[in-house]
Short mmCIF file of C-alpha atoms in Angstrom, two decimals:
data_model
loop_
_atom_site.label_atom_id
_atom_site.label_comp_id
_atom_site.label_asym_id
_atom_site.label_seq_id
_atom_site.Cartn_x
_atom_site.Cartn_y
_atom_site.Cartn_z
CA MET A 1 233.20 41.26 15.31
CA ARG A 2 230.36 40.54 17.63
CA PHE A 3 230.85 36.84 17.07
CA LEU A 4 234.51 37.14 17.96
CA ARG A 5 233.62 38.94 21.16
CA ILE A 6 231.27 36.21 22.15
CA VAL A 7 233.79 33.48 21.43
CA LEU A 8 236.39 35.30 23.46
CA ALA A 9 234.00 35.88 26.28
CA LEU A 10 233.01 32.23 26.37
CA ALA A 11 236.63 31.12 26.29
CA VAL A 12 237.54 33.44 29.13
CA ILE A 13 234.58 32.38 31.20
CA GLY A 14 235.33 28.73 30.55
CA VAL A 15 238.97 28.90 31.53
CA GLY A 16 238.62 31.47 34.29
CA ALA A 17 235.85 29.71 36.07
CA GLY A 18 237.69 26.42 35.98
CA LEU A 19 236.04 23.27 34.81
CA TRP A 20 235.07 22.08 38.25
CA LEU A 21 232.88 25.15 38.67
CA THR A 22 231.12 24.56 35.37
CA ALA A 23 230.42 20.96 36.31
CA PRO A 24 226.68 20.26 36.21
CA GLN A 25 224.48 20.54 39.31
CA VAL A 26 222.41 17.47 40.07
CA ILE A 27 219.37 16.62 42.22
CA GLU A 28 219.68 13.16 43.86
CA ALA A 29 216.71 10.94 44.68
CA ALA A 30 217.98 10.74 48.26
CA ASP A 31 217.62 14.54 48.62
CA LEU A 32 213.90 14.40 47.92
CA PRO A 33 211.44 14.25 50.84
CA ASP A 34 208.40 11.98 50.76
CA HIS A 35 205.77 13.31 48.41
CA ASP A 36 202.30 12.11 47.52
CA PRO A 37 202.14 13.04 43.82
CA ASP A 38 199.05 14.80 42.50
CA PRO A 39 198.88 14.42 38.70
CA ALA A 40 195.78 16.65 38.45
CA HIS A 41 197.74 19.50 39.97
CA GLY A 42 200.63 18.53 37.70
CA GLU A 43 198.36 19.18 34.73
CA GLN A 44 197.88 22.78 35.91
CA VAL A 45 201.66 23.16 36.16
CA PHE A 46 202.04 21.69 32.67
CA ILE A 47 199.56 24.22 31.26
CA ALA A 48 201.02 27.20 33.11
CA ALA A 49 204.57 26.24 32.07
CA GLY A 50 203.58 25.88 28.42
CA CYS A 51 205.48 22.61 27.86
CA ALA A 52 203.15 21.66 24.99
CA SER A 53 203.81 24.95 23.17
CA CYS A 54 207.32 23.70 22.46
CA HIS A 55 207.21 19.93 22.74
CA ALA A 56 203.97 19.13 20.88
CA ALA A 57 204.16 18.98 17.09
CA GLU A 58 203.73 22.24 15.16
CA GLU A 59 200.05 23.14 14.59
CA ALA A 60 198.90 20.45 17.04
CA GLU A 61 195.55 21.33 18.59
CA GLY A 62 193.32 19.89 21.31
CA GLU A 63 194.30 16.38 22.46
CA ALA A 64 197.20 16.29 20.00
CA ARG A 65 198.96 18.90 22.17
CA LEU A 66 199.46 16.13 24.73
CA ILE A 67 201.67 14.12 22.37
CA LEU A 68 205.09 15.51 23.23
CA SER A 69 206.86 14.27 20.11
CA GLY A 70 208.98 17.42 19.74
CA GLY A 71 210.23 18.83 16.48
CA ARG A 72 209.47 22.53 16.77
CA ALA A 73 212.25 24.80 15.60
CA PHE A 74 213.54 27.81 17.55
CA ALA A 75 215.70 30.30 15.69
CA SER A 76 218.24 32.26 17.73
CA ASP A 77 221.43 34.25 17.19
CA PHE A 78 223.34 31.06 17.95
CA GLY A 79 221.64 28.69 15.53
CA THR A 80 218.40 26.72 15.30
CA PHE A 81 217.28 24.50 18.15
CA TYR A 82 214.71 21.74 17.89
CA ALA A 83 212.57 20.73 20.84
CA PRO A 84 213.21 17.03 21.54
CA ASN A 85 210.73 14.22 22.12
CA VAL A 86 209.83 14.29 25.85
CA SER A 87 207.03 11.74 25.69
CA MET A 88 207.13 8.54 27.74
CA ASN A 89 208.73 6.48 24.95
CA SER A 90 211.87 4.92 26.47
CA GLU A 91 213.95 4.93 23.29
CA HIS A 92 213.15 8.32 21.77
CA GLY A 93 211.56 10.13 24.70
CA ILE A 94 212.20 10.24 28.45
CA GLY A 95 210.24 7.13 29.43
CA ASP A 96 213.15 5.53 31.27
CA TRP A 97 214.18 8.63 33.23
CA SER A 98 213.98 8.75 37.02
CA GLU A 99 212.12 11.53 38.80
CA ALA A 100 215.42 12.98 40.05
CA GLU A 101 216.81 13.06 36.50
CA PHE A 102 213.70 14.90 35.34
CA LEU A 103 213.94 17.46 38.17
CA THR A 104 217.64 17.99 37.42
CA ALA A 105 216.84 18.65 33.75
CA ILE A 106 214.02 21.11 34.48
CA ARG A 107 215.61 23.06 37.32
CA HIS A 108 219.32 22.90 36.50
CA GLY A 109 219.34 22.30 32.75
CA VAL A 110 221.47 19.17 33.09
CA SER A 111 220.83 15.89 31.24
CA PRO A 112 220.99 12.40 32.82
CA GLY A 113 224.33 12.01 31.01
CA GLY A 114 225.63 15.11 32.83
CA GLN A 115 225.55 17.49 29.86
CA HIS A 116 224.31 21.08 29.94
CA TYR A 117 221.16 21.94 28.00
CA TYR A 118 220.88 25.01 25.83
CA PRO A 119 218.84 27.81 27.34
CA ALA A 120 216.36 27.54 24.43
CA PHE A 121 214.87 25.11 26.97
CA PRO A 122 213.74 27.74 29.51
CA TYR A 123 215.22 26.04 32.60
CA THR A 124 216.56 29.37 33.82
CA THR A 125 212.89 30.26 34.35
CA TYR A 126 211.88 26.86 35.75
CA ALA A 127 214.73 27.07 38.29
CA ARG A 128 212.33 29.28 40.30
CA ALA A 129 209.55 26.66 40.28
CA GLY A 130 208.67 24.77 43.43
CA ILE A 131 210.00 21.19 43.69
CA ALA A 132 206.60 19.87 44.76
CA ASP A 133 204.97 21.44 41.69
CA LEU A 134 207.57 19.83 39.42
CA ARG A 135 207.11 16.44 41.07
CA ASP A 136 203.38 16.68 40.37
CA LEU A 137 204.24 17.69 36.81
CA TRP A 138 206.38 14.55 36.49
CA ALA A 139 203.49 12.44 37.78
CA TYR A 140 201.18 14.05 35.23
CA MET A 141 203.61 13.50 32.36
CA GLN A 142 203.57 9.76 33.14
CA THR A 143 199.89 9.76 32.10
CA LEU A 144 200.58 11.23 28.63
CA PRO A 145 200.93 9.07 25.50
CA ALA A 146 204.32 7.70 24.39
CA ASP A 147 205.45 8.62 20.90
CA ALA A 148 208.30 7.11 18.87
CA THR A 149 209.32 10.15 16.77
CA PRO A 150 213.13 10.50 16.96
CA SER A 151 214.40 13.89 18.21
CA ARG A 152 216.05 16.13 15.67
CA ALA A 153 219.66 17.29 16.10
CA HIS A 154 220.19 21.03 16.71
CA ASP A 155 221.69 23.14 13.99
CA VAL A 156 224.28 25.19 15.88
CA GLY A 157 227.84 25.92 14.88
CA PHE A 158 231.07 26.05 16.86
CA PRO A 159 231.62 27.20 19.61
CA PHE A 160 228.00 26.89 20.67
CA SER A 161 228.01 23.23 19.75
CA ILE A 162 230.27 22.69 22.80
CA ARG A 163 227.79 22.03 25.59
CA ARG A 164 230.55 22.29 28.18
CA ALA A 165 230.90 26.00 27.39
CA LEU A 166 227.34 26.43 28.61
CA GLY A 167 228.59 25.78 32.12
CA GLY A 168 230.27 29.19 32.11
CA TRP A 169 227.17 30.78 30.67
CA LYS A 170 225.04 29.27 33.40
CA LEU A 171 227.46 30.40 36.08
CA LEU A 172 227.07 33.96 34.87
CA PHE A 173 223.37 34.05 34.17
CA SER A 174 221.53 31.42 36.17
CA ASP A 175 219.88 33.35 38.90
CA ASP A 176 216.86 31.95 40.67
CA ASP A 177 216.13 35.14 42.61
CA TRP A 178 212.85 36.81 41.76
CA VAL A 179 213.10 39.68 39.32
CA MET A 180 210.32 41.56 41.10
CA GLN A 181 211.55 42.08 44.64
CA GLY A 182 209.68 43.51 47.60
CA ALA A 183 208.59 42.52 51.07
CA ASP A 184 205.12 44.02 50.71
CA LEU A 185 203.82 42.16 47.64
CA SER A 186 200.20 41.03 48.01
CA PRO A 187 199.50 37.27 47.84
CA GLN A 188 197.86 37.85 44.46
CA VAL A 189 200.91 39.62 43.02
CA MET A 190 203.12 36.87 44.46
CA ARG A 191 201.01 34.22 42.73
CA GLY A 192 201.26 36.26 39.51
CA ARG A 193 205.01 36.53 39.96
CA TYR A 194 205.26 32.76 40.32
CA LEU A 195 203.18 32.20 37.18
CA VAL A 196 205.14 34.75 35.12
CA GLU A 197 208.69 34.35 36.43
CA ALA A 198 208.81 30.64 37.35
CA LEU A 199 206.38 28.92 34.98
CA GLY A 200 205.04 31.13 32.18
CA HIS A 201 208.44 32.14 30.76
CA CYS A 202 206.83 35.39 29.53
CA GLY A 203 210.26 36.99 29.92
CA GLU A 204 211.82 34.64 27.38
CA CYS A 205 209.98 36.55 24.64
CA HIS A 206 209.08 39.94 26.14
CA THR A 207 212.51 40.77 27.67
CA PRO A 208 215.52 41.83 25.54
CA ARG A 209 218.74 39.77 25.68
CA ASN A 210 222.36 40.80 26.03
CA ALA A 211 225.12 39.86 23.57
CA LEU A 212 225.47 36.45 25.24
CA GLY A 213 221.81 35.66 24.93
CA ALA A 214 220.92 36.17 28.60
CA LEU A 215 217.77 38.04 29.64
CA ASP A 216 218.37 41.67 30.56
CA HIS A 217 216.67 41.92 33.96
CA GLY A 218 217.09 45.71 33.93
CA ASN A 219 214.62 45.83 31.03
CA TRP A 220 212.32 43.11 32.32
CA LEU A 221 209.26 42.63 30.05
CA SER A 222 209.89 45.92 28.28
CA GLY A 223 209.70 44.46 24.77
CA ALA A 224 212.29 42.80 22.54
CA PRO A 225 213.20 42.00 18.94
CA ASN A 226 211.32 38.99 17.64
CA PRO A 227 213.66 35.97 17.33
CA SER A 228 211.75 34.86 14.23
CA GLY A 229 212.91 38.11 12.62
CA ASP A 230 209.40 39.50 12.13
CA GLY A 231 208.95 42.81 13.89
CA ARG A 232 209.11 43.38 17.64
CA ILE A 233 207.54 41.67 20.58
CA PRO A 234 205.67 44.38 22.48
CA GLY A 235 206.51 45.56 25.99
CA ILE A 236 203.99 44.57 28.66
CA THR A 237 204.98 46.91 31.50
CA PRO A 238 202.09 49.20 32.57
CA ASP A 239 203.42 52.21 30.62
CA ALA A 240 204.12 50.19 27.46
CA LEU A 241 200.78 48.40 27.55
CA GLY A 242 198.37 50.96 29.01
CA TRP A 243 195.76 48.26 29.75
CA SER A 244 193.72 47.73 32.92
CA ALA A 245 194.10 44.50 34.92
CA ASP A 246 190.75 43.35 33.49
CA ASP A 247 191.93 44.04 29.93
CA ILE A 248 195.00 41.86 30.54
CA ALA A 249 193.10 39.00 32.19
CA ASN A 250 190.54 39.01 29.36
CA TYR A 251 193.26 39.01 26.69
CA LEU A 252 194.87 35.96 28.31
CA ASN A 253 191.46 34.27 28.18
CA ASP A 254 189.83 35.19 24.85
CA GLY A 255 192.78 36.57 22.89
CA PHE A 256 191.26 39.98 22.20
CA THR A 257 192.90 43.33 22.89
CA PRO A 258 190.73 46.10 24.42
CA GLU A 259 190.03 47.25 20.81
CA PHE A 260 189.03 43.68 19.93
CA ASP A 261 191.90 43.13 17.63
CA SER A 262 192.86 39.48 17.88
CA ALA A 263 196.30 38.46 19.19
CA GLY A 264 198.68 37.00 16.63
CA GLY A 265 202.21 35.67 16.24
CA SER A 266 203.71 33.43 18.89
CA MET A 267 201.33 34.86 21.53
CA VAL A 268 198.55 32.68 20.10
CA GLU A 269 200.24 29.55 21.52
CA VAL A 270 200.66 31.25 24.89
CA ILE A 271 196.96 32.13 25.04
CA ALA A 272 196.12 28.52 24.16
CA ASN A 273 197.71 27.79 27.56
CA THR A 274 196.60 30.76 29.67
CA SER A 275 192.98 30.34 28.53
CA GLN A 276 193.03 26.92 30.24
CA LEU A 277 194.17 28.29 33.59
CA PRO A 278 191.74 29.04 36.42
CA ALA A 279 190.40 32.63 36.16
CA GLU A 280 192.16 33.58 39.44
CA ASP A 281 195.50 32.75 37.85
CA ARG A 282 194.86 35.07 34.90
CA THR A 283 193.83 37.79 37.34
CA ALA A 284 197.03 37.17 39.32
CA ILE A 285 199.19 37.50 36.18
CA ALA A 286 197.37 40.76 35.39
CA ALA A 287 197.97 42.07 38.92
CA TYR A 288 201.67 41.23 38.61
CA LEU A 289 202.02 43.00 35.25
CA ARG A 290 200.25 46.07 36.66
CA ALA A 291 202.72 46.09 39.57
CA LEU A 292 205.80 46.20 37.31
CA PRO A 293 207.88 49.40 37.19
CA ALA A 294 207.70 51.53 34.04
CA SER A 295 210.15 50.57 31.26
CA GLU A 296 211.94 53.87 30.77
CA MET B 1 212.89 32.97 -18.89
CA ARG B 2 209.55 32.57 -20.67
CA LEU B 3 207.88 31.80 -17.39
CA ILE B 4 209.37 34.80 -15.69
CA SER B 5 208.38 37.24 -18.37
CA ARG B 6 204.87 35.82 -18.52
CA THR B 7 204.42 36.14 -14.79
CA MET B 8 205.85 39.61 -14.86
CA LEU B 9 203.53 40.65 -17.63
CA LEU B 10 200.61 39.21 -15.81
CA ALA B 11 201.59 40.95 -12.62
CA ALA B 12 202.04 44.19 -14.50
CA ALA B 13 198.68 43.84 -16.20
CA LEU B 14 196.98 43.22 -12.89
CA THR B 15 198.58 46.00 -10.97
CA LEU B 16 199.15 48.75 -13.52
CA PRO B 17 195.64 50.13 -13.83
CA LEU B 18 195.27 50.29 -10.07
CA ALA B 19 198.73 51.64 -9.53
CA ALA B 20 198.09 54.34 -12.09
CA THR B 21 195.02 55.66 -10.32
CA VAL B 22 196.79 56.17 -7.01
CA GLN B 23 199.98 57.67 -8.37
CA GLY B 24 201.01 60.73 -6.49
CA GLN B 25 198.81 59.93 -3.49
CA SER B 26 201.37 57.98 -1.53
CA ASP B 27 204.71 56.32 -1.68
CA THR B 28 203.21 52.87 -2.02
CA PRO B 29 201.27 51.89 -5.12
CA TYR B 30 199.05 49.79 -2.92
CA GLU B 31 197.63 52.34 -0.54
CA ARG B 32 194.03 51.68 -1.59
CA HIS B 33 194.49 47.96 -1.20
CA LEU B 34 195.94 48.41 2.25
CA ASN B 35 193.12 50.74 3.23
CA ALA B 36 190.57 48.27 1.92
CA ARG B 37 191.91 45.23 3.75
CA GLN B 38 192.77 47.05 6.97
CA GLY B 39 189.35 48.72 6.90
CA TYR B 40 187.79 45.31 6.34
CA MET B 41 189.61 43.99 9.41
CA ASP B 42 188.51 46.99 11.46
CA VAL B 43 184.88 46.20 10.61
CA LEU B 44 185.45 42.67 11.92
CA ALA B 45 186.96 44.04 15.12
CA PHE B 46 184.01 46.44 15.54
CA ASN B 47 181.45 43.64 15.37
CA ILE B 48 183.50 41.22 17.45
CA GLY B 49 183.65 44.03 19.98
CA THR B 50 179.90 43.82 20.52
CA LEU B 51 179.91 40.03 20.88
CA GLY B 52 183.11 39.90 22.91
CA GLY B 53 181.93 42.69 25.20
CA MET B 54 178.83 40.62 26.02
CA ALA B 55 180.84 37.41 26.42
CA ARG B 56 183.22 39.17 28.82
CA GLY B 57 180.27 40.58 30.78
CA ASN B 58 181.30 44.17 30.07
CA ILE B 59 178.00 44.90 28.34
CA ASP B 60 174.61 43.36 29.05
CA TYR B 61 173.49 40.63 26.70
CA ASP B 62 171.04 41.94 24.12
CA ALA B 63 169.79 39.33 21.63
CA GLU B 64 169.05 41.81 18.89
CA ALA B 65 172.37 43.65 19.06
CA ALA B 66 174.20 40.31 19.23
CA GLN B 67 172.33 38.99 16.20
CA THR B 68 173.10 42.14 14.21
CA ALA B 69 176.81 41.93 14.98
CA ALA B 70 176.93 38.22 14.16
CA ASP B 71 175.00 38.71 10.90
CA ASN B 72 177.43 41.46 9.93
CA LEU B 73 180.36 39.15 10.55
CA ALA B 74 178.77 36.35 8.56
CA ALA B 75 178.06 38.76 5.68
CA MET B 76 181.62 40.09 5.83
CA SER B 77 182.96 36.55 5.69
CA GLY B 78 181.17 36.15 2.34
CA VAL B 79 183.04 39.08 0.79
CA ASN B 80 185.68 37.97 -1.69
CA THR B 81 188.67 39.96 -0.46
CA ARG B 82 191.11 38.50 -2.96
CA PRO B 83 191.53 41.82 -4.85
CA PHE B 84 192.73 43.46 -1.61
CA TRP B 85 195.82 41.22 -1.49
CA PRO B 86 197.83 41.80 -4.68
CA GLU B 87 201.16 40.01 -4.92
CA GLY B 88 203.96 42.32 -3.81
CA SER B 89 201.91 44.08 -1.12
CA ASP B 90 203.62 42.28 1.78
CA ASN B 91 205.49 43.96 4.60
CA ALA B 92 208.89 42.87 3.28
CA ALA B 93 208.18 44.95 0.16
CA LEU B 94 206.22 47.83 1.71
CA GLY B 95 207.59 48.16 5.24
CA ASP B 96 205.51 49.66 8.04
CA ALA B 97 202.45 50.41 5.90
CA THR B 98 201.29 46.83 6.27
CA ARG B 99 201.73 43.86 8.61
CA ALA B 100 200.82 41.32 5.94
CA LEU B 101 203.60 38.72 5.92
CA PRO B 102 205.06 37.29 2.68
CA ALA B 103 203.73 33.93 3.97
CA ILE B 104 200.32 34.94 2.54
CA TRP B 105 201.70 34.60 -0.98
CA GLU B 106 204.14 31.80 -0.20
CA ASP B 107 201.39 29.63 1.27
CA PRO B 108 198.17 30.67 -0.50
CA GLU B 109 196.56 27.36 0.44
CA GLY B 110 197.11 27.91 4.15
CA PHE B 111 195.81 31.46 3.84
CA GLY B 112 192.73 30.16 2.03
CA GLU B 113 192.12 27.58 4.75
CA ALA B 114 192.33 30.30 7.39
CA TRP B 115 189.60 32.21 5.57
CA MET B 116 187.42 29.12 5.40
CA ALA B 117 187.85 28.46 9.12
CA TYR B 118 186.77 32.03 9.84
CA ARG B 119 183.77 31.74 7.49
CA THR B 120 182.58 28.58 9.25
CA ALA B 121 183.05 30.09 12.71
CA ALA B 122 181.19 33.27 11.66
CA SER B 123 178.21 31.35 10.37
CA ASP B 124 178.12 29.24 13.55
CA MET B 125 178.10 32.50 15.53
CA ALA B 126 175.19 33.80 13.43
CA GLU B 127 173.26 30.65 14.44
CA ALA B 128 174.12 31.06 18.12
CA ALA B 129 174.29 34.77 18.96
CA GLY B 130 170.54 35.44 19.26
CA GLY B 131 169.96 32.31 21.37
CA GLY B 132 171.17 33.51 24.73
CA LEU B 133 174.45 34.44 26.40
CA ASP B 134 175.63 30.85 26.90
CA ALA B 135 175.19 30.03 23.23
CA LEU B 136 177.05 33.21 22.31
CA ARG B 137 179.89 32.36 24.67
CA GLY B 138 180.12 28.86 23.22
CA ALA B 139 180.54 30.22 19.69
CA MET B 140 183.01 32.89 20.75
CA GLY B 141 185.98 30.54 21.35
CA PRO B 142 186.08 29.09 17.81
CA LEU B 143 185.43 32.50 16.25
CA GLY B 144 188.23 34.15 18.22
CA SER B 145 190.59 31.29 17.37
CA SER B 146 189.80 31.69 13.69
CA CYS B 147 191.02 35.31 13.83
CA GLY B 148 194.00 34.32 15.97
CA SER B 149 195.22 31.40 13.91
CA CYS B 150 195.38 33.53 10.78
CA HIS B 151 197.15 36.35 12.63
CA GLU B 152 199.54 33.74 14.09
CA ASP B 153 200.86 32.68 10.70
CA PHE B 154 200.18 35.59 8.37
CA ARG B 155 200.43 38.85 10.31
CA GLN B 156 203.57 40.41 11.73
CA SER B 157 203.69 41.15 15.46
CA ASP B 158 204.46 44.70 16.35
CA ASP B 159 204.37 47.18 19.20
#
């Protein structure tokens, strides 16, 4: 029943919107201003955006997290997705991509061949990231090792196997406005908002999804079923969490709750990233979470 | 067939005496096992609390208190907890009473390795904790990761 509804919805969106509207958006090299790339800053972006959590091999630790050979599986209602090789290998990775192709993929979810990516690749989050940050990220990724592991094909059935249908999905759900609005946000909360909403993709796990798999902004970070099927991912709004800003910043650094239970599940990978950020960034994330409205 | 009945007999032999003693106390035959292993974990959290509180700067460093907590953790890591984890006491079978994932019994080797990693990290902490705040902080990362990497694979996430 639910499946049928989704198929119908996709069909209607696809036809109604017209194919020209669902045609991929592209960034051209000529649109880009001069930029002096800073790979060291790009490394910070890489860590904050958690690219290694998906594109490094399962269980990779330390230096091995910099080998972006892909292969991790992501279960969803629509099938299983596998993160591809995004190392600098030209045959199996993205070694022969241009900077503009990379930026188009990250911000618009469109491949060099003009196809739409599945939102398992959190480009709807990265659409909010600054172009200069992403250009530094690209410069940093050039410094990482090439790896020749072939990417694995996704395991998704019809109609989700039709990438063109994703154009309609994107039209409905791509929205690069900030979820937390307000003219009077402090610089610290704004930095936290950037880290959470544009890079950290915290919402991809902590926010529930609607029937079409889009994040429900009305219940932002209020907790969600776990896509792996095991239990629930907790809410992290102030009322759901009940932690001080210090408690949050410490958790993102050492992985311990205020009761000194140790974080588990998929949050362990996230903390492997946040623990490498500068302390001010963890404090900014904490300030942002404390500034969220209550869930209910 | 033979294999199944042997395993079942073995399982029955292992669990029956224990199950019999707790009958009527709860709706799971494993309540004592769950109490034992969750209590064990709570003792870890208590001692980590002392060390982590110092590492975070929430409490002043105190060499003696740090050494005591670290020694407790090292001693706890020597306890053979195998009897606390009978087959069939996973959260798929018992529901909310436990967060122990079936993966513990599907991948006993991985579970065993996670224990060993924790044992090593706890003994390194016992070497370091009394030797100053910097030494304690240095040992804290690996120790915390040893808790986290087991919870990553073998414990269910929940609100």
